[in-house]
PDB file of C-alpha atoms in Angstrom:
ATOM      1  CA  ASP A   1      16.670   5.677   3.920  1.00  0.00           C
ATOM      2  CA  ALA A   2      19.926   3.579   3.667  1.00  0.00           C
ATOM      3  CA  GLY A   3      22.263   4.991   1.834  1.00  0.00           C
ATOM      4  CA  ILE A   4      21.240   8.717   2.161  1.00  0.00           C
ATOM      5  CA  THR A   5      21.266  10.632   5.099  1.00  0.00           C
ATOM      6  CA  GLN A   6      20.541  14.221   6.098  1.00  0.00           C
ATOM      7  CA  SER A   7      21.453  16.688   8.240  1.00  0.00           C
ATOM      8  CA  PRO A   8      20.467  18.401  10.796  1.00  0.00           C
ATOM      9  CA  ARG A   9      17.198  16.474  10.965  1.00  0.00           C
ATOM     10  CA  HIS A  10      15.772  19.323  13.093  1.00  0.00           C
ATOM     11  CA  LYS A  11      16.497  23.052  13.331  1.00  0.00           C
ATOM     12  CA  VAL A  12      14.980  26.093  14.548  1.00  0.00           C
ATOM     13  CA  THR A  13      16.320  29.455  13.461  1.00  0.00           C
ATOM     14  CA  GLU A  14      15.652  33.215  13.249  1.00  0.00           C
ATOM     15  CA  THR A  15      14.330  35.167  10.235  1.00  0.00           C
ATOM     16  CA  GLY A  16      17.508  36.779   8.529  1.00  0.00           C
ATOM     17  CA  THR A  17      20.035  34.025   9.579  1.00  0.00           C
ATOM     18  CA  PRO A  18      21.928  31.720   6.985  1.00  0.00           C
ATOM     19  CA  VAL A  19      20.839  28.065   7.037  1.00  0.00           C
ATOM     20  CA  THR A  20      22.585  25.143   4.876  1.00  0.00           C
ATOM     21  CA  LEU A  21      20.966  21.649   5.195  1.00  0.00           C
ATOM     22  CA  ARG A  22      23.445  18.832   3.805  1.00  0.00           C
ATOM     23  CA  CYS A  23      22.592  15.497   2.294  1.00  0.00           C
ATOM     24  CA  HIS A  24      25.051  12.718   1.949  1.00  0.00           C
ATOM     25  CA  GLN A  25      24.971   9.532  -0.124  1.00  0.00           C
ATOM     26  CA  THR A  26      27.095   6.470  -0.147  1.00  0.00           C
ATOM     27  CA  GLU A  27      25.236   5.084  -3.237  1.00  0.00           C
ATOM     28  CA  ASN A  28      27.425   7.091  -6.083  1.00  0.00           C
ATOM     29  CA  HIS A  29      24.200   7.963  -7.756  1.00  0.00           C
ATOM     30  CA  ARG A  30      24.557  10.777 -10.449  1.00  0.00           C
ATOM     31  CA  TYR A  31      21.275  12.686  -9.496  1.00  0.00           C
ATOM     32  CA  MET A  32      20.631  14.409  -6.596  1.00  0.00           C
ATOM     33  CA  TYR A  33      17.339  16.699  -5.637  1.00  0.00           C
ATOM     34  CA  TRP A  34      16.206  18.720  -2.848  1.00  0.00           C
ATOM     35  CA  TYR A  35      12.326  19.381  -2.414  1.00  0.00           C
ATOM     36  CA  ARG A  36      10.340  20.798   0.506  1.00  0.00           C
ATOM     37  CA  GLN A  37       6.838  19.676   1.688  1.00  0.00           C
ATOM     38  CA  ASP A  38       4.310  21.837   2.879  1.00  0.00           C
ATOM     39  CA  PRO A  39       0.450  20.938   3.758  1.00  0.00           C
ATOM     40  CA  GLY A  40      -1.831  21.021   0.693  1.00  0.00           C
ATOM     41  CA  HIS A  41       1.176  21.079  -1.761  1.00  0.00           C
ATOM     42  CA  GLY A  42       2.968  17.910  -1.815  1.00  0.00           C
ATOM     43  CA  LEU A  43       6.443  17.536  -2.601  1.00  0.00           C
ATOM     44  CA  ARG A  44       7.915  20.682  -4.736  1.00  0.00           C
ATOM     45  CA  LEU A  45      11.163  20.726  -6.505  1.00  0.00           C
ATOM     46  CA  ILE A  46      13.619  23.349  -5.357  1.00  0.00           C
ATOM     47  CA  HIS A  47      16.798  22.291  -7.189  1.00  0.00           C
ATOM     48  CA  TYR A  48      18.750  19.302  -8.598  1.00  0.00           C
ATOM     49  CA  SER A  49      22.025  18.516  -9.665  1.00  0.00           C
ATOM     50  CA  TYR A  50      23.080  15.894 -12.377  1.00  0.00           C
ATOM     51  CA  GLY A  51      26.965  15.674 -11.459  1.00  0.00           C
ATOM     52  CA  VAL A  52      29.843  17.382  -9.438  1.00  0.00           C
ATOM     53  CA  LYS A  53      28.912  21.302 -10.224  1.00  0.00           C
ATOM     54  CA  ASP A  54      26.428  20.538 -12.533  1.00  0.00           C
ATOM     55  CA  THR A  55      22.909  21.987 -10.793  1.00  0.00           C
ATOM     56  CA  ASP A  56      19.849  23.464 -12.130  1.00  0.00           C
ATOM     57  CA  LYS A  57      16.292  25.088 -10.670  1.00  0.00           C
ATOM     58  CA  GLY A  58      13.517  23.645  -9.891  1.00  0.00           C
ATOM     59  CA  GLU A  59       9.706  25.198  -9.462  1.00  0.00           C
ATOM     60  CA  VAL A  60      10.713  26.914  -6.044  1.00  0.00           C
ATOM     61  CA  SER A  61      14.142  27.680  -6.188  1.00  0.00           C
ATOM     62  CA  ASP A  62      13.850  31.538  -5.101  1.00  0.00           C
ATOM     63  CA  GLY A  63      15.498  32.196  -1.870  1.00  0.00           C
ATOM     64  CA  TYR A  64      17.530  28.928  -2.061  1.00  0.00           C
ATOM     65  CA  SER A  65      20.926  27.931  -3.483  1.00  0.00           C
ATOM     66  CA  VAL A  66      22.764  24.747  -3.811  1.00  0.00           C
ATOM     67  CA  SER A  67      26.361  23.413  -4.319  1.00  0.00           C
ATOM     68  CA  ARG A  68      27.481  19.987  -5.046  1.00  0.00           C
ATOM     69  CA  SER A  69      31.243  19.750  -4.933  1.00  0.00           C
ATOM     70  CA  LYS A  70      31.531  16.217  -4.762  1.00  0.00           C
ATOM     71  CA  THR A  71      29.468  13.172  -5.928  1.00  0.00           C
ATOM     72  CA  GLU A  72      28.222  12.374  -2.221  1.00  0.00           C
ATOM     73  CA  ASP A  73      27.278  15.795  -0.791  1.00  0.00           C
ATOM     74  CA  PHE A  74      24.215  18.041  -1.793  1.00  0.00           C
ATOM     75  CA  LEU A  75      24.021  21.264  -0.054  1.00  0.00           C
ATOM     76  CA  LEU A  76      21.033  23.381   0.271  1.00  0.00           C
ATOM     77  CA  THR A  77      21.653  26.850   1.760  1.00  0.00           C
ATOM     78  CA  LEU A  78      19.048  29.519   3.001  1.00  0.00           C
ATOM     79  CA  GLU A  79      21.177  32.640   2.535  1.00  0.00           C
ATOM     80  CA  SER A  80      18.658  34.772   4.558  1.00  0.00           C
ATOM     81  CA  ALA A  81      15.818  32.355   6.106  1.00  0.00           C
ATOM     82  CA  THR A  82      12.282  33.852   5.999  1.00  0.00           C
ATOM     83  CA  SER A  83       9.051  32.434   7.992  1.00  0.00           C
ATOM     84  CA  SER A  84       7.814  31.202   4.392  1.00  0.00           C
ATOM     85  CA  GLN A  85      10.885  28.837   4.350  1.00  0.00           C
ATOM     86  CA  THR A  86       9.480  27.115   7.385  1.00  0.00           C
ATOM     87  CA  SER A  87       8.901  23.291   5.822  1.00  0.00           C
ATOM     88  CA  VAL A  88      10.166  20.065   5.787  1.00  0.00           C
ATOM     89  CA  TYR A  89      12.951  19.332   3.399  1.00  0.00           C
ATOM     90  CA  PHE A  90      13.739  16.190   1.521  1.00  0.00           C
ATOM     91  CA  CYS A  91      16.531  15.415  -0.486  1.00  0.00           C
ATOM     92  CA  ALA A  92      16.394  12.388  -2.932  1.00  0.00           C
ATOM     93  CA  ILE A  93      19.007  10.678  -5.103  1.00  0.00           C
ATOM     94  CA  SER A  94      18.659   8.623  -8.622  1.00  0.00           C
ATOM     95  CA  ASP A  95      20.406   6.680 -10.796  1.00  0.00           C
ATOM     96  CA  SER A  96      20.043   7.001 -14.145  1.00  0.00           C
ATOM     97  CA  THR A  97      20.901   3.503 -15.538  1.00  0.00           C
ATOM     98  CA  GLY A  98      20.136   0.255 -14.360  1.00  0.00           C
ATOM     99  CA  SER A  99      17.007  -1.638 -13.297  1.00  0.00           C
ATOM    100  CA  GLY A 100      16.489   1.219 -10.635  1.00  0.00           C
ATOM    101  CA  ALA A 101      16.619   4.125 -13.254  1.00  0.00           C
ATOM    102  CA  ASN A 102      14.153   6.912 -12.574  1.00  0.00           C
ATOM    103  CA  VAL A 103      13.380   5.774  -9.077  1.00  0.00           C
ATOM    104  CA  LEU A 104      14.241   8.141  -6.557  1.00  0.00           C
ATOM    105  CA  THR A 105      15.309   7.102  -2.936  1.00  0.00           C
ATOM    106  CA  PHE A 106      14.585   9.588  -0.387  1.00  0.00           C
ATOM    107  CA  GLY A 107      16.311  10.927   2.809  1.00  0.00           C
ATOM    108  CA  ALA A 108      14.455  10.840   6.246  1.00  0.00           C
ATOM    109  CA  GLY A 109      13.394  14.599   5.884  1.00  0.00           C
ATOM    110  CA  SER A 110      14.827  17.911   7.663  1.00  0.00           C
ATOM    111  CA  ARG A 111      12.346  19.845   9.401  1.00  0.00           C
ATOM    112  CA  LEU A 112      13.230  23.530   9.400  1.00  0.00           C
ATOM    113  CA  THR A 113      11.216  26.078  11.590  1.00  0.00           C
ATOM    114  CA  VAL A 114      12.110  29.683  10.992  1.00  0.00           C
ATOM    115  CA  LEU A 115      11.005  32.136  13.646  1.00  0.00           C
TER     116      LEU A 115
ATOM    117  CA  ALA B   1       3.628  22.319 -18.081  1.00  0.00           C
ATOM    118  CA  GLN B   2       2.944  18.900 -16.604  1.00  0.00           C
ATOM    119  CA  THR B   3       0.611  18.593 -13.771  1.00  0.00           C
ATOM    120  CA  VAL B   4      -0.240  15.812 -11.720  1.00  0.00           C
ATOM    121  CA  THR B   5      -4.043  15.884  -9.776  1.00  0.00           C
ATOM    122  CA  GLN B   6      -4.853  13.853  -6.882  1.00  0.00           C
ATOM    123  CA  SER B   7      -8.557  14.741  -6.802  1.00  0.00           C
ATOM    124  CA  GLN B   8      -9.118  12.882  -3.359  1.00  0.00           C
ATOM    125  CA  PRO B   9      -7.732  14.638  -0.507  1.00  0.00           C
ATOM    126  CA  GLU B  10      -8.831  12.106   2.381  1.00  0.00           C
ATOM    127  CA  MET B  11     -10.105   8.605   1.998  1.00  0.00           C
ATOM    128  CA  SER B  12     -11.156   5.723   4.429  1.00  0.00           C
ATOM    129  CA  VAL B  13     -11.197   2.178   3.952  1.00  0.00           C
ATOM    130  CA  GLN B  14     -11.848  -0.837   6.471  1.00  0.00           C
ATOM    131  CA  GLU B  15      -9.192  -3.537   6.783  1.00  0.00           C
ATOM    132  CA  ALA B  16      -9.600  -6.268   4.489  1.00  0.00           C
ATOM    133  CA  GLU B  17     -11.422  -4.076   2.059  1.00  0.00           C
ATOM    134  CA  THR B  18     -10.382  -2.794  -1.588  1.00  0.00           C
ATOM    135  CA  VAL B  19      -9.672   0.922  -2.069  1.00  0.00           C
ATOM    136  CA  THR B  20      -8.501   2.737  -5.259  1.00  0.00           C
ATOM    137  CA  LEU B  21      -6.857   5.960  -5.101  1.00  0.00           C
ATOM    138  CA  SER B  22      -7.360   8.371  -8.457  1.00  0.00           C
ATOM    139  CA  CYS B  23      -4.636  10.522 -10.386  1.00  0.00           C
ATOM    140  CA  THR B  24      -4.764  11.998 -13.697  1.00  0.00           C
ATOM    141  CA  TYR B  25      -1.736  13.792 -15.191  1.00  0.00           C
ATOM    142  CA  ASP B  26      -1.133  16.131 -17.995  1.00  0.00           C
ATOM    143  CA  THR B  27       1.988  15.784 -20.533  1.00  0.00           C
ATOM    144  CA  SER B  28       2.762  15.937 -24.351  1.00  0.00           C
ATOM    145  CA  GLU B  29       5.375  13.514 -24.084  1.00  0.00           C
ATOM    146  CA  ASN B  30       4.796   9.765 -25.133  1.00  0.00           C
ATOM    147  CA  ASN B  31       7.300   8.090 -23.120  1.00  0.00           C
ATOM    148  CA  TYR B  32       7.411   8.553 -19.364  1.00  0.00           C
ATOM    149  CA  TYR B  33       7.281   6.854 -15.823  1.00  0.00           C
ATOM    150  CA  LEU B  34       4.619   7.237 -13.283  1.00  0.00           C
ATOM    151  CA  PHE B  35       4.659   6.540  -9.672  1.00  0.00           C
ATOM    152  CA  TRP B  36       3.291   5.889  -6.655  1.00  0.00           C
ATOM    153  CA  TYR B  37       4.845   6.675  -3.594  1.00  0.00           C
ATOM    154  CA  LYS B  38       3.679   6.198   0.265  1.00  0.00           C
ATOM    155  CA  GLN B  39       4.607   8.572   3.151  1.00  0.00           C
ATOM    156  CA  PRO B  40       3.371   6.995   6.829  1.00  0.00           C
ATOM    157  CA  PRO B  41       3.299   8.956   9.760  1.00  0.00           C
ATOM    158  CA  SER B  42       7.347   8.368  10.025  1.00  0.00           C
ATOM    159  CA  ARG B  43       7.254  10.543   7.155  1.00  0.00           C
ATOM    160  CA  GLN B  44       9.742   8.473   5.380  1.00  0.00           C
ATOM    161  CA  MET B  45       8.958   8.467   1.649  1.00  0.00           C
ATOM    162  CA  ILE B  46       8.702   4.748   0.326  1.00  0.00           C
ATOM    163  CA  LEU B  47       8.153   3.635  -3.334  1.00  0.00           C
ATOM    164  CA  VAL B  48       4.947   1.535  -4.006  1.00  0.00           C
ATOM    165  CA  ILE B  49       4.621   0.899  -7.535  1.00  0.00           C
ATOM    166  CA  ARG B  50       6.236   2.347 -10.888  1.00  0.00           C
ATOM    167  CA  GLN B  51       4.454   2.048 -14.434  1.00  0.00           C
ATOM    168  CA  GLU B  52       6.606   2.759 -17.474  1.00  0.00           C
ATOM    169  CA  ALA B  53       4.298   4.404 -20.236  1.00  0.00           C
ATOM    170  CA  TYR B  54       5.428   2.554 -22.946  1.00  0.00           C
ATOM    171  CA  LYS B  55       4.389  -0.858 -21.240  1.00  0.00           C
ATOM    172  CA  GLN B  56       0.662  -1.610 -21.675  1.00  0.00           C
ATOM    173  CA  GLN B  57       0.330  -4.271 -18.767  1.00  0.00           C
ATOM    174  CA  ASN B  58      -0.508  -2.642 -15.728  1.00  0.00           C
ATOM    175  CA  ALA B  59       2.284  -2.880 -12.700  1.00  0.00           C
ATOM    176  CA  THR B  60       1.765  -4.740  -9.632  1.00  0.00           C
ATOM    177  CA  GLU B  61       3.418  -5.043  -6.275  1.00  0.00           C
ATOM    178  CA  ASN B  62       1.667  -7.680  -4.040  1.00  0.00           C
ATOM    179  CA  ARG B  63      -1.507  -6.127  -2.863  1.00  0.00           C
ATOM    180  CA  PHE B  64      -0.846  -2.900  -4.825  1.00  0.00           C
ATOM    181  CA  SER B  65      -1.621  -2.588  -8.424  1.00  0.00           C
ATOM    182  CA  VAL B  66      -2.160   0.127 -11.244  1.00  0.00           C
ATOM    183  CA  ASN B  67      -5.295   1.065 -13.453  1.00  0.00           C
ATOM    184  CA  PHE B  68      -2.939   2.925 -16.311  1.00  0.00           C
ATOM    185  CA  GLN B  69      -4.847   4.410 -18.917  1.00  0.00           C
ATOM    186  CA  LYS B  70      -2.607   6.156 -21.180  1.00  0.00           C
ATOM    187  CA  ALA B  71      -5.117   7.549 -23.757  1.00  0.00           C
ATOM    188  CA  ALA B  72      -7.016   9.090 -20.726  1.00  0.00           C
ATOM    189  CA  LYS B  73      -3.960  10.111 -18.621  1.00  0.00           C
ATOM    190  CA  SER B  74      -5.154   8.247 -15.840  1.00  0.00           C
ATOM    191  CA  PHE B  75      -3.216   6.221 -13.167  1.00  0.00           C
ATOM    192  CA  SER B  76      -4.801   4.888 -10.065  1.00  0.00           C
ATOM    193  CA  LEU B  77      -3.798   3.076  -7.578  1.00  0.00           C
ATOM    194  CA  LYS B  78      -5.760  -0.082  -6.099  1.00  0.00           C
ATOM    195  CA  ILE B  79      -4.700  -1.309  -2.763  1.00  0.00           C
ATOM    196  CA  SER B  80      -6.541  -5.070  -1.709  1.00  0.00           C
ATOM    197  CA  ASP B  81      -6.941  -6.528   1.283  1.00  0.00           C
ATOM    198  CA  SER B  82      -6.038  -3.302   3.195  1.00  0.00           C
ATOM    199  CA  GLN B  83      -4.011  -3.387   6.417  1.00  0.00           C
ATOM    200  CA  LEU B  84      -3.529  -1.070   9.162  1.00  0.00           C
ATOM    201  CA  GLY B  85      -0.329  -0.547   8.062  1.00  0.00           C
ATOM    202  CA  ASP B  86      -1.066   0.831   5.047  1.00  0.00           C
ATOM    203  CA  THR B  87      -2.645   4.275   6.780  1.00  0.00           C
ATOM    204  CA  ALA B  88      -0.475   7.055   4.865  1.00  0.00           C
ATOM    205  CA  MET B  89      -0.422   9.772   2.575  1.00  0.00           C
ATOM    206  CA  TYR B  90      -0.077   8.610  -0.872  1.00  0.00           C
ATOM    207  CA  PHE B  91       1.745  10.646  -3.640  1.00  0.00           C
ATOM    208  CA  CYS B  92       1.184  10.053  -7.340  1.00  0.00           C
ATOM    209  CA  ALA B  93       4.286  11.233  -9.485  1.00  0.00           C
ATOM    210  CA  PHE B  94       5.476  11.924 -12.868  1.00  0.00           C
ATOM    211  CA  ILE B  95       8.949  12.561 -14.296  1.00  0.00           C
ATOM    212  CA  TYR B  96       9.755  16.276 -15.200  1.00  0.00           C
ATOM    213  CA  SER B  97      10.879  16.454 -18.810  1.00  0.00           C
ATOM    214  CA  ASN B  98      14.012  18.266 -18.842  1.00  0.00           C
ATOM    215  CA  SER B  99      14.745  18.350 -14.972  1.00  0.00           C
ATOM    216  CA  GLY B 100      17.187  15.622 -14.418  1.00  0.00           C
ATOM    217  CA  TYR B 101      14.495  12.983 -13.875  1.00  0.00           C
ATOM    218  CA  ALA B 102      13.118  14.884 -10.919  1.00  0.00           C
ATOM    219  CA  LEU B 103       9.573  13.624 -10.202  1.00  0.00           C
ATOM    220  CA  ASN B 104       6.624  16.239 -10.258  1.00  0.00           C
ATOM    221  CA  PHE B 105       4.288  15.191  -7.228  1.00  0.00           C
ATOM    222  CA  GLY B 106       0.392  15.553  -6.857  1.00  0.00           C
ATOM    223  CA  LYS B 107      -0.781  17.223  -3.755  1.00  0.00           C
ATOM    224  CA  GLY B 108      -1.322  13.548  -2.008  1.00  0.00           C
ATOM    225  CA  THR B 109      -4.336  11.706  -0.900  1.00  0.00           C
ATOM    226  CA  SER B 110      -4.740  10.663   3.082  1.00  0.00           C
ATOM    227  CA  LEU B 111      -5.681   7.131   3.381  1.00  0.00           C
ATOM    228  CA  LEU B 112      -6.912   5.895   6.813  1.00  0.00           C
ATOM    229  CA  VAL B 113      -7.482   2.039   7.328  1.00  0.00           C
ATOM    230  CA  THR B 114      -9.891   1.307  10.202  1.00  0.00           C
ATOM    231  CA  PRO B 115     -10.056  -1.690  12.186  1.00  0.00           C
TER     232      PRO B 115
END
């Protein structure tokens, strides 16, 4: 996961509290993504970004918001965490050009537990 | 809607043997990319192999190869000479159309390599 870091790696919080997960990249890639991973569901896309201040929803975006004010940072916010948002969250980056086009590189994941 | 189906939730293989993991997908597009990712117990997502739909030749990476059948929308992964380190969850993935090159993942196949 060189070039992409997620923080925090582990977090326990209570229902109703806000939570922000941060994804930071040093690769200058245009595209950034947030996925969640749950048993029996694989990885599901929450939100993605195709440039600074350019974001869009994925298939499971309800209850989540994102922001990208700089190329290198993509923030995922749970405004009011619920137990159903207990999951492992992965950030990924992608370059749309060159030999690595369309290949997603993933961060190490952030495990969030909502009590 | 585009879907990716992995019909084998769990598989096992003995060390040095060959195993094939199945994946089917559904799309109306003609040009696209398909991927296999590996997730070992460390939870890190690792790219195994990538196939471009317009290339008829099956992709190969060392012990890993694919059988890409475009008309049948099938994309299976063959692992030859299985090693203990191949024990992992394997995900088949397909690029979403109109979603910033995000990947749409299957639910995964858990592969156990035994001595």
